[in-house]
mmCIF file of C-alpha atoms in Angstrom:
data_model
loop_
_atom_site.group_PDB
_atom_site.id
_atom_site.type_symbol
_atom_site.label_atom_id
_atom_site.label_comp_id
_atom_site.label_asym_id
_atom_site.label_seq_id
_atom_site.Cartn_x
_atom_site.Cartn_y
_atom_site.Cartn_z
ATOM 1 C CA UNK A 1 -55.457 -15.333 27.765
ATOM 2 C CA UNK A 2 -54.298 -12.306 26.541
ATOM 3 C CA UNK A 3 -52.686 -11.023 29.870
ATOM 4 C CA UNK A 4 -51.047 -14.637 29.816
ATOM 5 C CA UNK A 5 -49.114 -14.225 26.665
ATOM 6 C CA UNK A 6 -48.094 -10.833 28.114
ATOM 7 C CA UNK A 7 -47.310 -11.566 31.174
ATOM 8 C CA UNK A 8 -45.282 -14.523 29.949
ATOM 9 C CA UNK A 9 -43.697 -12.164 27.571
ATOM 10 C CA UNK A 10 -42.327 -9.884 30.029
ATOM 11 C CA UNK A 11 -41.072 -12.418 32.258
ATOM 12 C CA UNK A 12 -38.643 -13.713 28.902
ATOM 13 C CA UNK A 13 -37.525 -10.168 28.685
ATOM 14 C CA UNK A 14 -36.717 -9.473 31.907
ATOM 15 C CA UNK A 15 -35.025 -12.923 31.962
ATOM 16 C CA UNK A 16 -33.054 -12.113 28.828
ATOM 17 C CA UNK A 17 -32.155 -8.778 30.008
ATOM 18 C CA UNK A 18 -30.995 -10.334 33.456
ATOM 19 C CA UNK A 19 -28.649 -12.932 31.620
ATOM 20 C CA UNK A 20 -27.093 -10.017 29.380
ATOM 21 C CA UNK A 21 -26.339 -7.861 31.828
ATOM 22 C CA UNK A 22 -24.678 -10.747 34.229
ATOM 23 C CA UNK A 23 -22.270 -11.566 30.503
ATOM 24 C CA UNK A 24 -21.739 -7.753 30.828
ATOM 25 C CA UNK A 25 -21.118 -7.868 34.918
ATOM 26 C CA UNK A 26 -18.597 -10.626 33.488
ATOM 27 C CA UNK A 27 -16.117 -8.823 31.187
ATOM 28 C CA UNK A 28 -17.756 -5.066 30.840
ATOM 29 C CA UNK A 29 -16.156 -3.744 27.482
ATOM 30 C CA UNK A 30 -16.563 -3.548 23.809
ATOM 31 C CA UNK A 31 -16.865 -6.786 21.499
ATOM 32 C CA UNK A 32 -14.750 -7.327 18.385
ATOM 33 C CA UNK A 33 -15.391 -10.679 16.527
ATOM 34 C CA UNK A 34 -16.977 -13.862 17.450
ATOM 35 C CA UNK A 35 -18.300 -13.887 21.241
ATOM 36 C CA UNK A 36 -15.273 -15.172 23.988
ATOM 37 C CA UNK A 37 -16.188 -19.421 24.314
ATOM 38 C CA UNK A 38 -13.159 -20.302 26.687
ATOM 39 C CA UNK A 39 -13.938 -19.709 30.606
ATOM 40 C CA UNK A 40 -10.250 -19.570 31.788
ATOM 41 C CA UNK A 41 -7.305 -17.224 30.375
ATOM 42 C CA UNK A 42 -4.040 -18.850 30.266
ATOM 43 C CA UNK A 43 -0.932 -16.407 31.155
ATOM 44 C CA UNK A 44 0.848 -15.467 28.685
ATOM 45 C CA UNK A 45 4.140 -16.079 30.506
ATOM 46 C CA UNK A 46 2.542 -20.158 30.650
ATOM 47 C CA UNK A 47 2.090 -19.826 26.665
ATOM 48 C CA UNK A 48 5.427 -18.420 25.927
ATOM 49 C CA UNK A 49 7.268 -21.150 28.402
ATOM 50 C CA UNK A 50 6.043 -24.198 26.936
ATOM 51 C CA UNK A 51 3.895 -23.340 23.325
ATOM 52 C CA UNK A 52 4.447 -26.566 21.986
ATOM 53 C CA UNK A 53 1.888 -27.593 24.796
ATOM 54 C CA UNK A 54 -0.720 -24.991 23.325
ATOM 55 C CA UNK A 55 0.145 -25.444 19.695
ATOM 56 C CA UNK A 56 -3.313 -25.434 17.466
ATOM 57 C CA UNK A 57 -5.378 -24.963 20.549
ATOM 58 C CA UNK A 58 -7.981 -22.558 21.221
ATOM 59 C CA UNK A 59 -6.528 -20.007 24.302
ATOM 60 C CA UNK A 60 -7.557 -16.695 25.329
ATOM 61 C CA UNK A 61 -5.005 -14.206 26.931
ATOM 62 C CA UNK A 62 -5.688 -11.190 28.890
ATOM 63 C CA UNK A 63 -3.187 -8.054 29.319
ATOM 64 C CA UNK A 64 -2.658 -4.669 28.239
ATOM 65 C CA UNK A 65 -2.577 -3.633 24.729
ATOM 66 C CA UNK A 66 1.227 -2.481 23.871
ATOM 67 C CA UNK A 67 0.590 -1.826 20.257
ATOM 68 C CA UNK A 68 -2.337 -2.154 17.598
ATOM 69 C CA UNK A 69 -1.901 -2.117 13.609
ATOM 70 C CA UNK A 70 -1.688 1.097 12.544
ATOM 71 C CA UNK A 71 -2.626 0.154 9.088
ATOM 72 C CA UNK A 72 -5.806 -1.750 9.256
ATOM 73 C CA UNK A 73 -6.485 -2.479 12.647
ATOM 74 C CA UNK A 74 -5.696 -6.666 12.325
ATOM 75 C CA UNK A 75 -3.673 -7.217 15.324
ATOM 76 C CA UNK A 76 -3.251 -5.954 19.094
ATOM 77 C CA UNK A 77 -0.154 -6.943 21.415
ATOM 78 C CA UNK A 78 -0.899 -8.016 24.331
ATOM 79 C CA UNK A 79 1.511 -7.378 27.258
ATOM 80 C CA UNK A 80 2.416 -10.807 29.468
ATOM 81 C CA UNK A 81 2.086 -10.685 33.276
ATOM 82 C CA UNK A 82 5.807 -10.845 33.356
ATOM 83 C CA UNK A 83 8.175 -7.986 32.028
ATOM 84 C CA UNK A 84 9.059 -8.123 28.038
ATOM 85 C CA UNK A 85 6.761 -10.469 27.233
ATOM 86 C CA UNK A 86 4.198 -9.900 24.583
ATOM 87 C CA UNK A 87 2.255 -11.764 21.922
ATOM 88 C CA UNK A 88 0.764 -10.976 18.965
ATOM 89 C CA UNK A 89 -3.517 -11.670 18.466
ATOM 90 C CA UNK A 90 -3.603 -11.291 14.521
ATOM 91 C CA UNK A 91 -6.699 -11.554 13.051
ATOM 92 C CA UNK A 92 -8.409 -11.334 9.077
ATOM 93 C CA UNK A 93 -7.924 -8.215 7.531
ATOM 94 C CA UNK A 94 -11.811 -6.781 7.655
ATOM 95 C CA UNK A 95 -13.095 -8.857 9.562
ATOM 96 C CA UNK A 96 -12.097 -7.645 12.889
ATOM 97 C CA UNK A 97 -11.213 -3.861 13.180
ATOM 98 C CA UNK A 98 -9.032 -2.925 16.453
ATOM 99 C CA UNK A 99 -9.339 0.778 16.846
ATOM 100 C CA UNK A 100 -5.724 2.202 17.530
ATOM 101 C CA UNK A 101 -6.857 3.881 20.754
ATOM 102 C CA UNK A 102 -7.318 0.927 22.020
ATOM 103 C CA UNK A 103 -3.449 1.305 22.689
ATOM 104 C CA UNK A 104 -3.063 0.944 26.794
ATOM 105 C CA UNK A 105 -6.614 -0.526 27.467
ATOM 106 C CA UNK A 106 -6.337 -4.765 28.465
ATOM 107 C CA UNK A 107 -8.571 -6.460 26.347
ATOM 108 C CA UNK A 108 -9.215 -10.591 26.544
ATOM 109 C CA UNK A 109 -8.480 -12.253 23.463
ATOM 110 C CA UNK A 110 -9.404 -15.938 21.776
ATOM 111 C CA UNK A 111 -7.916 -17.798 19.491
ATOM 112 C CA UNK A 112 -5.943 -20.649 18.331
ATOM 113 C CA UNK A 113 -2.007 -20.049 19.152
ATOM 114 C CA UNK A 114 0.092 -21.027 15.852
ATOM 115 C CA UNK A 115 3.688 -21.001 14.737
ATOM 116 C CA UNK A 116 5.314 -18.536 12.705
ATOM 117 C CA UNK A 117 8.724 -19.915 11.181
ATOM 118 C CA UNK A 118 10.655 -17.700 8.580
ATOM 119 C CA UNK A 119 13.793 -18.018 6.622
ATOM 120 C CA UNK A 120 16.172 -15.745 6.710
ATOM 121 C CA UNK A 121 14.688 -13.800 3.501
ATOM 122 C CA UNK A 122 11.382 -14.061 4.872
ATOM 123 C CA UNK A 123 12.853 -12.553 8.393
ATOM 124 C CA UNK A 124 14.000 -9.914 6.671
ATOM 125 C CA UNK A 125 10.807 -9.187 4.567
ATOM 126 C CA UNK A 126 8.887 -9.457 7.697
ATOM 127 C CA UNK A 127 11.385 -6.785 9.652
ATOM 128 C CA UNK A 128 11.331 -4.717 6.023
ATOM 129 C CA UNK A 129 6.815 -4.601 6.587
ATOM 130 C CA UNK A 130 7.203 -3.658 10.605
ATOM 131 C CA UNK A 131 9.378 -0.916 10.158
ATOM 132 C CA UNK A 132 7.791 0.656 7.288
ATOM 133 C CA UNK A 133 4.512 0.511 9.799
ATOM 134 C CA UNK A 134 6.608 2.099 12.333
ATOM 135 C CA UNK A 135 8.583 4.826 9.958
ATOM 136 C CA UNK A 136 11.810 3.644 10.966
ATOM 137 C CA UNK A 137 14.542 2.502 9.249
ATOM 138 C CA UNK A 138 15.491 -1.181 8.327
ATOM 139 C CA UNK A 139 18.824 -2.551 7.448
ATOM 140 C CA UNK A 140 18.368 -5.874 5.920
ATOM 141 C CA UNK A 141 22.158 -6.418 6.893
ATOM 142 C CA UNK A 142 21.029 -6.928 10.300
ATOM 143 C CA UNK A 143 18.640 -10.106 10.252
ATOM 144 C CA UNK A 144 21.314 -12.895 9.788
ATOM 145 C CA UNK A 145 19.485 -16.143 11.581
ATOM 146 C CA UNK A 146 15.725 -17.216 11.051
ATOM 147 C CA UNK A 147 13.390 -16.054 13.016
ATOM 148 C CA UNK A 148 10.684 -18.349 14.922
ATOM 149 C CA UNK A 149 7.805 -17.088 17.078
ATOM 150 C CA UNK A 150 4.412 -17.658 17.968
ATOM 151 C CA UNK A 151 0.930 -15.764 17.458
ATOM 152 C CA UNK A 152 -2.614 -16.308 17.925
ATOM 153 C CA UNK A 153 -5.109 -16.318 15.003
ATOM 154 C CA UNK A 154 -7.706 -14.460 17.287
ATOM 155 C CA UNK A 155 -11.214 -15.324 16.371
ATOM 156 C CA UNK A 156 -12.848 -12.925 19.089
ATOM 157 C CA UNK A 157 -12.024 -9.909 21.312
ATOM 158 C CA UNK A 158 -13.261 -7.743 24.632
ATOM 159 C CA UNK A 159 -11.138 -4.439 25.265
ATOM 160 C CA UNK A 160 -11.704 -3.206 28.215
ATOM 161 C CA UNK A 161 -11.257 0.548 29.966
ATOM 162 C CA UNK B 1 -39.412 6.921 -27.758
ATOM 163 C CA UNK B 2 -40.944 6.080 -25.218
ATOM 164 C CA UNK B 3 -38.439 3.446 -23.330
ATOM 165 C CA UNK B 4 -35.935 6.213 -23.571
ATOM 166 C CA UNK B 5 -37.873 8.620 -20.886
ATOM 167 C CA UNK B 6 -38.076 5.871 -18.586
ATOM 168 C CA UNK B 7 -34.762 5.278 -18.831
ATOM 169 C CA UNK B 8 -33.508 8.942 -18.269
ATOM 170 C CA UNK B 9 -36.186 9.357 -15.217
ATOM 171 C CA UNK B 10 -34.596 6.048 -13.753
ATOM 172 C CA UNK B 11 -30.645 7.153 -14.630
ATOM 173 C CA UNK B 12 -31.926 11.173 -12.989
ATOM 174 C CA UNK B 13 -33.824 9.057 -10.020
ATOM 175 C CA UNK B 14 -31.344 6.565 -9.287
ATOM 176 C CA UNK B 15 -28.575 9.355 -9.713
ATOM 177 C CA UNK B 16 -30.125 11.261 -6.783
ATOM 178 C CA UNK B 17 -30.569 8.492 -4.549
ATOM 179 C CA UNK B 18 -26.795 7.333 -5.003
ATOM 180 C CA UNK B 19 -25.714 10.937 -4.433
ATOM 181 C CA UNK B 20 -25.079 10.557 -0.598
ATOM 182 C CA UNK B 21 -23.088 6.632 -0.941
ATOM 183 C CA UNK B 22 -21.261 8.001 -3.742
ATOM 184 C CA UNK B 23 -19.627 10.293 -2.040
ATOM 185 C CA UNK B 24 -18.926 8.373 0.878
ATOM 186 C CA UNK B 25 -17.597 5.615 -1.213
ATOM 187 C CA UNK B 26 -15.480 8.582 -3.535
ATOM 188 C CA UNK B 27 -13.986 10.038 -0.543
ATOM 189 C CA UNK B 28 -13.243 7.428 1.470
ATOM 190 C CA UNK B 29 -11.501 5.809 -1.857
ATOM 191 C CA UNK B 30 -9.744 8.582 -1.799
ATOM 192 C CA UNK B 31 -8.826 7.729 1.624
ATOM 193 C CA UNK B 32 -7.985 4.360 1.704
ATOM 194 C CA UNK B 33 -6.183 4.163 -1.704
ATOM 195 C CA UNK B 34 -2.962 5.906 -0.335
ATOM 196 C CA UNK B 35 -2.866 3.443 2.830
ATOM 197 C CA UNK B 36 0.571 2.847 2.528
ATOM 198 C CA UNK B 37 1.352 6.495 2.539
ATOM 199 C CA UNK B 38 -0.983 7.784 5.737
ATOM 200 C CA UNK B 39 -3.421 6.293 7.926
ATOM 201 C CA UNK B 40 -7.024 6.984 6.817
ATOM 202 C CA UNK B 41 -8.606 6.349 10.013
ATOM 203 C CA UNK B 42 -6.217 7.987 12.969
ATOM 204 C CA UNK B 43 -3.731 11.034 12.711
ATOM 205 C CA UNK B 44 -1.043 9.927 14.744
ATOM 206 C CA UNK B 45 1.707 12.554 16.184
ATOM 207 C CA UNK B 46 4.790 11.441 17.540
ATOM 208 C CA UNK B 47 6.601 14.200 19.293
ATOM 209 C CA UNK B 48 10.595 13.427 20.225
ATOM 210 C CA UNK B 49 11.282 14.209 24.396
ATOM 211 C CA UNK B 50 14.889 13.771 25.948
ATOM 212 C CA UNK B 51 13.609 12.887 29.515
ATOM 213 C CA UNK B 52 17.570 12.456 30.468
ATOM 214 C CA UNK B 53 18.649 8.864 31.904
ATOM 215 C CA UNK B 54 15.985 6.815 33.877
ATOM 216 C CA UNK B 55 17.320 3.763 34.841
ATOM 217 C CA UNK B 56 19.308 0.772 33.756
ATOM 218 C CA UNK B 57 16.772 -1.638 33.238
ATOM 219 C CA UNK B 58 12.777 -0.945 32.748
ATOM 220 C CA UNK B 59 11.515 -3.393 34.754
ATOM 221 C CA UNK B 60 12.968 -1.485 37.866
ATOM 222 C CA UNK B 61 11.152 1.705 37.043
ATOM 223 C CA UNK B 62 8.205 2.358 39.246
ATOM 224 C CA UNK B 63 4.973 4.043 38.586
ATOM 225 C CA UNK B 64 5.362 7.036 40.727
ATOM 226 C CA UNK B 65 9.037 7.077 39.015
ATOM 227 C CA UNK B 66 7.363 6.879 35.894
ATOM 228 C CA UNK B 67 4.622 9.595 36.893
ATOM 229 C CA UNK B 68 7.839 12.145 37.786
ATOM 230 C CA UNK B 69 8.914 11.428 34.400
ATOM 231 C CA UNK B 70 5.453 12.282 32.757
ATOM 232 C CA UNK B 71 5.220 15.650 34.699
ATOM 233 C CA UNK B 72 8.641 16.454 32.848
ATOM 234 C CA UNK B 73 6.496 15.742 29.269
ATOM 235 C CA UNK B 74 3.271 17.405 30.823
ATOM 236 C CA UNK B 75 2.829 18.847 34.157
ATOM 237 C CA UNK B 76 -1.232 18.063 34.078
ATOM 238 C CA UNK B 77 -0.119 14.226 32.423
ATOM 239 C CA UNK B 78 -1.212 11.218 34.824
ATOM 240 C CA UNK B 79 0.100 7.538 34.237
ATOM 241 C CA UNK B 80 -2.657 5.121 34.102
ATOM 242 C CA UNK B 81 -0.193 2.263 33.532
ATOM 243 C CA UNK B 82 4.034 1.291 32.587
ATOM 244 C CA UNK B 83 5.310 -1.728 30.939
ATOM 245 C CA UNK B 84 8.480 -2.925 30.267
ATOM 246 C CA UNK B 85 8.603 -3.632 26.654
ATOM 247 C CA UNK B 86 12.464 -5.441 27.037
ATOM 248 C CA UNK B 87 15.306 -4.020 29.230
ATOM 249 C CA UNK B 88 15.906 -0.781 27.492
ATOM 250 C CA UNK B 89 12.622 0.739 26.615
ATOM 251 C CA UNK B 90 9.680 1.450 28.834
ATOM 252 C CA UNK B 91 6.465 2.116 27.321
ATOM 253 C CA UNK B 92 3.939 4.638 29.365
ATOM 254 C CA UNK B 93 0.470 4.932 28.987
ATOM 255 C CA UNK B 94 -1.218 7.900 29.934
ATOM 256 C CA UNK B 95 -4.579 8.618 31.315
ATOM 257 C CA UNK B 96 -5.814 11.207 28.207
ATOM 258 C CA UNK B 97 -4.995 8.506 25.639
ATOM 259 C CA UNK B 98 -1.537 9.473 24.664
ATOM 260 C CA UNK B 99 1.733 6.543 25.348
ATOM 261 C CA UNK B 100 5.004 7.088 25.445
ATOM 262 C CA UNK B 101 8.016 5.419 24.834
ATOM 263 C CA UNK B 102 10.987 6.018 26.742
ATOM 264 C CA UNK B 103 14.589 4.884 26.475
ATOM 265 C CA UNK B 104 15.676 4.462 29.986
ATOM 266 C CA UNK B 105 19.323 4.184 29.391
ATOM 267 C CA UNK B 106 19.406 7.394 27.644
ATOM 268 C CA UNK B 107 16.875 8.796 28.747
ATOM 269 C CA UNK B 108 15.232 9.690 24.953
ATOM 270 C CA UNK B 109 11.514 8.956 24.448
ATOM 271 C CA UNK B 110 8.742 9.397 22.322
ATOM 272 C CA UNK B 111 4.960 11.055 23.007
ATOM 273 C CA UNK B 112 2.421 9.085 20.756
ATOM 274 C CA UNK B 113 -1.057 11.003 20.429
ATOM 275 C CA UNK B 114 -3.803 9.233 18.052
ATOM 276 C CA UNK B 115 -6.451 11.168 17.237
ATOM 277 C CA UNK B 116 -9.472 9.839 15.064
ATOM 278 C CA UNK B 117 -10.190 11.589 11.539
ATOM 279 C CA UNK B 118 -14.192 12.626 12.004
ATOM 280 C CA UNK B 119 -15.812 11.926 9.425
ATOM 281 C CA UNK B 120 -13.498 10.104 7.332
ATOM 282 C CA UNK B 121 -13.201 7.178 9.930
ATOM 283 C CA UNK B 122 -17.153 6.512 9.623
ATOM 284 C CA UNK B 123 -16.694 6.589 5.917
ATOM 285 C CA UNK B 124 -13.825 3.970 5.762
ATOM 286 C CA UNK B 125 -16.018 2.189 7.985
ATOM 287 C CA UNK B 126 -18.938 2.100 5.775
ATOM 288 C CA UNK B 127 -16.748 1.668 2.659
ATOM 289 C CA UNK B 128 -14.778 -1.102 4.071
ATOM 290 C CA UNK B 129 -18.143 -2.905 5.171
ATOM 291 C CA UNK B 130 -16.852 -3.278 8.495
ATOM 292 C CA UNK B 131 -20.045 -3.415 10.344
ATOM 293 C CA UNK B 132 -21.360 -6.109 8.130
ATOM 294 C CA UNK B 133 -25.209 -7.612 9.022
ATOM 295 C CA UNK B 134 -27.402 -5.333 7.118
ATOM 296 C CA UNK B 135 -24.876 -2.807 5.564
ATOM 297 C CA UNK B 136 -23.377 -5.822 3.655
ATOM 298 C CA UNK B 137 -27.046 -5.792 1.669
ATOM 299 C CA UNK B 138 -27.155 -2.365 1.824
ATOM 300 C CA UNK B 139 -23.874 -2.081 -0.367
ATOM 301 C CA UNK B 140 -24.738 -4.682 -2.840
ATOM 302 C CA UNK B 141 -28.165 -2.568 -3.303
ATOM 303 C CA UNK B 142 -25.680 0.495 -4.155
ATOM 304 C CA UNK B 143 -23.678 -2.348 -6.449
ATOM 305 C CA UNK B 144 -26.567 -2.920 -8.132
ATOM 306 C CA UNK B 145 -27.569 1.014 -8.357
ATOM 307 C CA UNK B 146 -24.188 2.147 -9.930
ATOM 308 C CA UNK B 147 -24.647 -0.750 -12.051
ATOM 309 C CA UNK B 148 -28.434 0.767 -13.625
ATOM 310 C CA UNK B 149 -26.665 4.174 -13.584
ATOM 311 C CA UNK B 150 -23.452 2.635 -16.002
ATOM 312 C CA UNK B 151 -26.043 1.045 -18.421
ATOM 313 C CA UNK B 152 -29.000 3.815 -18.860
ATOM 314 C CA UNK B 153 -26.365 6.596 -18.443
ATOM 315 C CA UNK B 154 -25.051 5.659 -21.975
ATOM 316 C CA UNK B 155 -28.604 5.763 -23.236
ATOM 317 C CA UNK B 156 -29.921 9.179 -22.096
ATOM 318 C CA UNK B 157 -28.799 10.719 -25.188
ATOM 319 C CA UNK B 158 -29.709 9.917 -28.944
ATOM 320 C CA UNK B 159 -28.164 11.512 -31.868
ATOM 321 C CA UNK B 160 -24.650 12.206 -32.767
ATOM 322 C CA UNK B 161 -23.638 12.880 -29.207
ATOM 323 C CA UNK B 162 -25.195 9.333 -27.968
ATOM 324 C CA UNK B 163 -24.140 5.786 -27.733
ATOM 325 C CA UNK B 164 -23.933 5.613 -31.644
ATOM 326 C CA UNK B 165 -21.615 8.146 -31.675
ATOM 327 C CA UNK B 166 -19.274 10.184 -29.283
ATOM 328 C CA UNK B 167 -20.663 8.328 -26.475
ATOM 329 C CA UNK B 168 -19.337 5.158 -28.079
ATOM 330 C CA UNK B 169 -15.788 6.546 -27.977
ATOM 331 C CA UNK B 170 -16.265 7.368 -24.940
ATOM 332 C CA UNK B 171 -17.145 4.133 -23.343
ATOM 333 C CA UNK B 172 -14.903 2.120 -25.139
ATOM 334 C CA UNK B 173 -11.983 4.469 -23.911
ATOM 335 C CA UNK B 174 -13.471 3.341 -20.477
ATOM 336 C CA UNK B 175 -13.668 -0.178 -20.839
ATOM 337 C CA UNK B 176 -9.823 0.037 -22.105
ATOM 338 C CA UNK B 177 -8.310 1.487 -18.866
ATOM 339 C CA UNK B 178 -9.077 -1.183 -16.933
ATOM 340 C CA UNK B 179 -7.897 -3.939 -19.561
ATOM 341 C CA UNK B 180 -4.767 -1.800 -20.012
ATOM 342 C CA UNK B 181 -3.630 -1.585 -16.697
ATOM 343 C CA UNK B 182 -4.839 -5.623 -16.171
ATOM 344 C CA UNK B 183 -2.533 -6.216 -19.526
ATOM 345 C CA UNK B 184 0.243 -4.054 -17.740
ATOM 346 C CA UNK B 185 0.295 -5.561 -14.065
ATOM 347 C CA UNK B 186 -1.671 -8.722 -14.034
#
């Protein structure tokens, strides 16, 4: 009975190792927030042509990392398929962590895709925050219109090598 | 009295045993206090390059173009991957970690190296409970701790120099600061 329960034992193992390392096999990297749900990536140059159509849904984008938040981590850019096309995967201060040499790696992001829409004062409060990340210098003077874009509120990560 | 040696043998036992989180917690508040003014986790170095002009547009730059321009930075430098960030700049990424960004126009660009800060990195790490799960319990333990250590510390010593005198000074000057600076900024 004994060599039953062991035998079964083993066989869950090896069964639960099997299934982990086919997720691995899958996307092979490391894990930042909640596990990846969606099956299919949508290209960013789809998301940026027609948002409205993506608006509050759950996506998940794959690309190269162009940039990650030097202060605390909460966001990577993600690079489209097409030339000067990125989009921003923001996520809770804390909660997830991107290291910053994760800078060049792709990494597959989830989350739901939302619209950012700032006044002019905001604009420029916004451009005032990015360059002081960067160390360059901002001249208010030069944000004149509103600015509209759109980001994803990631909820889970894989970078990859 | 007899309460009193209990309390100094838990304020000397607890003190030891917070000894190793207090200083992780000290240093890496050290650390993460002046985020504004340096990052506490990476030491990045951004070195200028004048790489002369590249091209009019990034998107037409290719990767072995882009590999002749990374032997100009560093002969031994290999390109693991370009993108076109809009038409002027072209960003590089480099196979030992380090990107750089290039102004193909003018031919001006930028080498990017992040290194982590050993050591301090695991401590923000700890400090700002990113791993969560256990350490979450594990810091509300050490809450808890510093908490005993605040309440029998200003018991260990009777007399003059104790709670009922100096001491008393003492801790009300400490439970001031923080109203004062609430009164100033909240």
């Amino acid at each position: 009975m004994k060599a039953n329960w062991l035998t079964l034992l083993m066989v869950a193992v090896v069964f639960y190792g099997c299934n982990q390392n086919n997720e691995v096999a899958e996307i092979a990297g490391k894990e930042y927030g909640k596990p990846l749900e969606l099956k299919e990536t949508v290209k960013v140059s789809a998301l940026l042509a027609t948002p409205d159509a993506y608006l509050g849904k759950k996506v998940q984008v794959e690309g190269k990392i162009l940039d990650v938040c030097k202060m605390r981590g909460c966001w990577i850019e993600i690079a489209g398929d097409e030339p000067y096309q990125k989009i921003k995967v923001k996520v809770d201060d804390g909660v997830i962590v991107f290291p910053m040499d994760a800078k060049g790696k792709t990494a597959r992001a989830e989350g739901e895709l939302y619209k950012v829409e700032l006044t002019v004062e905001e604009a420029r409060k916004h451009m005032q925050h990015r360059a002081e990340e960067y160390g360059e210098k901002f001249d208010p003077a030069t944000v004149t219109e509103p600015m509209v874009f759109y980001q994803i509120k990631g909820s889970g990560a894989v970078v990859m090598n | 009295m007899k309460w009193r040696k209990w309390n100094n043998i838990l304020h000397r036992d607890l003190g030891y045993l917070a000894f190793g989180l207090t200083v992780v917690y000290a240093i890496s508040g050290l650390a993460v206090n002046h985020m504004h003014d340096w990052n506490p986790n990476y030491k990045v170095v951004r070195t200028p390059v004048m790489l002369g002009p590249v091209a009019d547009d990034a998107a037409q730059v290719t990767l072995g173009q882009a590999s002749e321009l990374a032997k100009k930075i560093d002969p031994e430098a290999t390109v693991k991957s370009i993108y076109p960030l809009n038409p002027e700049t072209l960003q590089l990424f480099l196979s030992d970690g380090r990107s750089v960004t290039i102004e193909v126009r003018e031919g001006r660009g930028e080498v990017e190296k992040v290194s982590r800060r050993v050591g301090l990195q695991e401590m923000n790490f700890l400090h700002l409970n990113t791993p969560r799960k256990l350490w979450t319990y594990m810091a509300d333990l050490y809450a808890v701790v510093l908490l005993l250590l605040a309440f029998t510390g200003i018991f260990v010593i009777k007399g003059k120099k104790g709670i009922k005198g100096r001491g008393a000074w003492l801790v009300s000057i400490g439970v001031m600061i923080p109203i004062l600076f609430l009164w100033a900024y909240f």
